C-alpha cells in the first residue's frame, strides 16, 4: 500500500527514467510483459496500479513537486524515524555542563571532587605549613589535599552562602584569574549577587564613598522588583558593602580579603597548599589552579545561593510581605 | 592488602588514573665505547620511559588534561597528535612540566600499521659485518611458550636457557661498589633463610642417600614407595654438611644460584670446572649469559602478533604474494661524509635499519635504480625514499628495536601506488583474467597474481619469455618465491589443462 502511494506521489516524471527498468515487473511477478516506452510509461503504471486495488485511483495532475523536494522529504522522514536508534553513552563527562548546569551542594561527592582535580596541591616545597591539617599525603612530588575535608568544607561554605542569601544578604563572587570569569558571573547570577572578574580596586570597601560613590543604588523588594520613591533617601546613604565575599583565588586578592577583615565581612576562599588559610574566614582546601575545580566550587556555591534566594522569596510570598513601602520609615537597601 | 583498611579518600586516590601513572624508567645510558659517539639529550630515546597520556577533544580545547592546572592551548592543540608525557605535576616555578609524546606514540602507530611480529633474539650472535648481512634463522615468536619463560625450569634446559626474568641481579654487569652494596644490604639479611634452604637441601640429600642404601640392601624395590622416614636432621649433621659444602664448590655454587635466582654468568675463557661449576650441576647456560637478562619483555609490548603469515587481499586483484610495501627514508646513503659503508641506512617506522642490498656500484645510475641511495641527492623533494618490506624485528637486551628489511617487490609497489592499471591503460576492469600458460617452472615465477595479469596484458595474452626476462632484470623480485615454484607449477599446469579442456580460459 505504501509502495503504491509512493508511486502516486512521485508523479509522472519518476516513471520516465525507469522505463528501461521494468517497474511493473518489479511490483508483480505474474504480469505479462508489455511494451512500455517513455511516452506511455505513466499510463501503463497507473493502469496497473488501478487494476491492483479496489479503490479507483484518478490520475494525478502534475503538481510541480520535484524529485528533489520529495526525496528531501523522504530523507527527513527517514531521519525522524531512525533518530531514536543506536546507543547513547550516558552518563559521560560534558565539560560545558559545569558552567551551564552546575551541580548543587547535595551532588558533591568525593568522586566528583577527585575528577575535578580538587585534590592536587602544589609542589611540596611550596607549601604553607598552616595547611598541614588539610593535607592527605605526598604523591609524585606534590601535596595531596584530603578530599573528605574538601567536601566537608565545601558543604559548610555552601550552607553559609545559602543562609546569607536567605537573609537577603549581598554575596560578591570574585575570580580574577584568566578563565574564571564565566563561572563567577554565572554563580553571581544564580545567587543574585555581584561578581568581579577583573582587578579589585583597592579601597572599594574601606574607601567606598570615594570610589563607588557615584554608582547607582536602588531599593528592591523581596522578589527583586525595584521600589520607586526612595531616591532622595539614597543620596546621603553610604555605599553598599557585600555581606559575604567568595574568593576563587585568594593569593591575588590579598587586599580585598584584608579590607573584608577590617570591615568584619566574612569571606570564603579556595585555599591551595601554598595559600595562607588565615586570610579567609571559611577556607575550602582545594586546587585553585584547575579551572575545572574552580568551576565546580563556584557552581556549587552559586547553586547554594540560588537555593537561599528561592527560600527567601517563598517565605516572602507566603507572608504576603514583599518589602517596605515608601510611606514607611524604614528603608532596606539590598 | 584489602581495600577496607583505607579511608574512602585513600581508596579513591589509589584507583585514580593519575596515581596509576607508572614512575618513569631510568633513561638508557649512552653506549660505553671508546669510539666517538654523537649523543644528544633531546634526541628521541630508543624506548619510551614515561607513559603517554591523552585527553578527549572537549577537554583538550579547554586545556584540561586532568592535571594540576590547564595546559597551554598553544602548544597542545597545534598538533595532530595531542599526546603528552608528564615530567612533574607541579614544580617550584608553579608550572606543570610536560613534553610532547608524539615521537613514541607515532612510532607505535606506524608499527601497528606495519603488522610486524617480534622475533626472539638469536642465541648465537649473527655475523654482522659492514658488507655481509647477518644471517638469521627462521622466525620464532617471542610469545611462544618455550621463548616466553619467566619461571625456573630445571627439567628443561632449553626452555631454561631462554628465561628472561630473574629474581636476582646479573652480577657480571655490576661494578664492584654495586656488588659490595648488594652483599651488605640484601645478602646479609637473608642468612637465616639460606640456612633453611640448605637444611631442606640436606634433608633431600639424606633421604636420597637412605633410599639408595635401602635399595642396595634389598629393603625397598626401585619402583616402590618412597619412605618419608628421614624428615629430621640434627644441628650437628647440618653443621657438618655445611662444612662439607665449603669444600664442594660445585654444589654450593648451584645452591647459591638457585637460592638467589641469579642469571647465568657469562662463559669465561677458562674451563668451567675451575670456577666451581661441575659438568652436571652448573647453572644452566642462558642465551642472555653474555649480555645479561633483557630490560623488558622480549616483545617490549611493541607488537603482540605471533606471525606475519597472513595474505593481503586486493579488492580487484585478489590475494597478493607480498604485503603492501612501506616507504623508508634513506638517512645515510652508501657514500657520504658520515659513513663510507656499502650499506645505506634507512629510517623506517621511527627506527634506523640497514638497507638489504649492499653494493659498491652506483645503483642510482641504473635505469630502474633508486635515486639517492648511493650518494646524497639534494634535488629529490622531501629527501630520498625507498620502498621496502619489513622482514624481521626483535628487541635486544638494551630495549632497542632491531629491524631488518628487504627491498619491496616492484609489482607490489605498483599495486600499492595504484599504477598497475595506468600502465595497462585499462582502468578498473582487469577481466578477462587469463591464467598464465605454464610451459616451464622458471617462467612461473611472478606469473600468478598481478604479475601474470600484467604479463598477459603486455604480451597480448601470449607467453613472452622476453618480457619475463625484462621483468626479472628490473629489480630484486627474482629472489622471492622460488621455493614453492615446483609445487605451484604442477598445480597451475593441472588448472591450465582443466580450463583449456573446457574451452574457457577466463577466470
Short mmCIF file of C-alpha atoms in Angstrom, two decimals, chain A residues 93 95-96 110-111 114 117 119-123 125-126 136 139-142 144-148 182 251 272-274 287-292, chain B residues 7-23 56 58-59 62 64-70 88-94:
data_model
loop_
_atom_site.label_atom_id
_atom_site.label_comp_id
_atom_site.label_asym_id
_atom_site.label_seq_id
_atom_site.Cartn_x
_atom_site.Cartn_y
_atom_site.Cartn_z
CA UNK A 93 31.60 13.99 31.28
CA UNK A 95 32.70 19.96 30.29
CA UNK A 96 30.22 22.69 29.41
CA UNK A 110 34.35 12.60 46.57
CA UNK A 111 34.41 11.17 43.07
CA UNK A 114 38.59 13.99 42.50
CA UNK A 117 41.31 17.64 40.33
CA UNK A 119 42.95 17.03 45.46
CA UNK A 120 46.06 18.20 43.65
CA UNK A 121 48.06 20.59 45.78
CA UNK A 122 51.28 22.34 44.94
CA UNK A 123 54.82 21.02 44.89
CA UNK A 125 58.49 22.85 48.55
CA UNK A 126 55.79 25.48 48.05
CA UNK A 136 46.45 13.86 52.98
CA UNK A 139 52.47 11.80 45.75
CA UNK A 140 54.58 12.45 42.63
CA UNK A 141 56.19 15.42 44.34
CA UNK A 142 53.02 17.29 45.19
CA UNK A 144 47.52 15.74 48.03
CA UNK A 145 44.63 17.52 49.68
CA UNK A 146 42.27 15.30 51.61
CA UNK A 147 39.08 15.02 49.64
CA UNK A 148 36.77 14.39 52.58
CA UNK A 182 32.29 32.75 33.21
CA UNK A 251 46.58 34.64 46.55
CA UNK A 272 45.56 25.66 47.93
CA UNK A 273 48.54 24.27 49.78
CA UNK A 274 50.57 27.38 49.03
CA UNK A 287 43.14 23.13 43.95
CA UNK A 288 42.78 26.75 42.86
CA UNK A 289 44.77 26.34 39.64
CA UNK A 290 42.50 23.89 37.88
CA UNK A 291 39.73 25.66 36.04
CA UNK A 292 37.52 22.62 36.38
CA UNK B 7 39.64 5.53 54.10
CA UNK B 8 37.25 6.29 51.24
CA UNK B 9 39.56 9.06 50.06
CA UNK B 10 42.54 6.73 50.06
CA UNK B 11 40.65 4.10 48.11
CA UNK B 12 39.55 6.65 45.59
CA UNK B 13 43.01 8.06 45.19
CA UNK B 14 44.62 4.65 44.85
CA UNK B 15 42.34 3.79 41.96
CA UNK B 16 42.63 7.14 40.23
CA UNK B 17 44.21 7.40 36.81
CA UNK B 18 46.76 9.99 37.78
CA UNK B 19 48.04 7.82 40.60
CA UNK B 20 48.18 4.86 38.27
CA UNK B 21 50.79 6.55 36.10
CA UNK B 22 53.91 4.44 36.48
CA UNK B 23 57.10 6.12 37.64
CA UNK B 56 39.14 13.90 24.98
CA UNK B 58 36.19 18.58 24.50
CA UNK B 59 38.67 18.77 27.35
CA UNK B 62 39.83 23.71 27.38
CA UNK B 64 42.04 20.14 30.76
CA UNK B 65 44.34 17.11 30.99
CA UNK B 66 43.32 16.07 34.49
CA UNK B 67 46.44 17.64 35.91
CA UNK B 68 47.11 20.33 38.44
CA UNK B 69 46.32 23.17 36.03
CA UNK B 70 45.13 23.57 32.45
CA UNK B 88 56.31 16.90 37.03
CA UNK B 89 52.74 17.73 38.02
CA UNK B 90 53.89 20.88 39.78
CA UNK B 91 57.29 22.47 40.20
CA UNK B 92 58.82 25.20 42.24
CA UNK B 93 58.19 27.61 39.38
CA UNK B 94 54.43 26.91 39.51
#
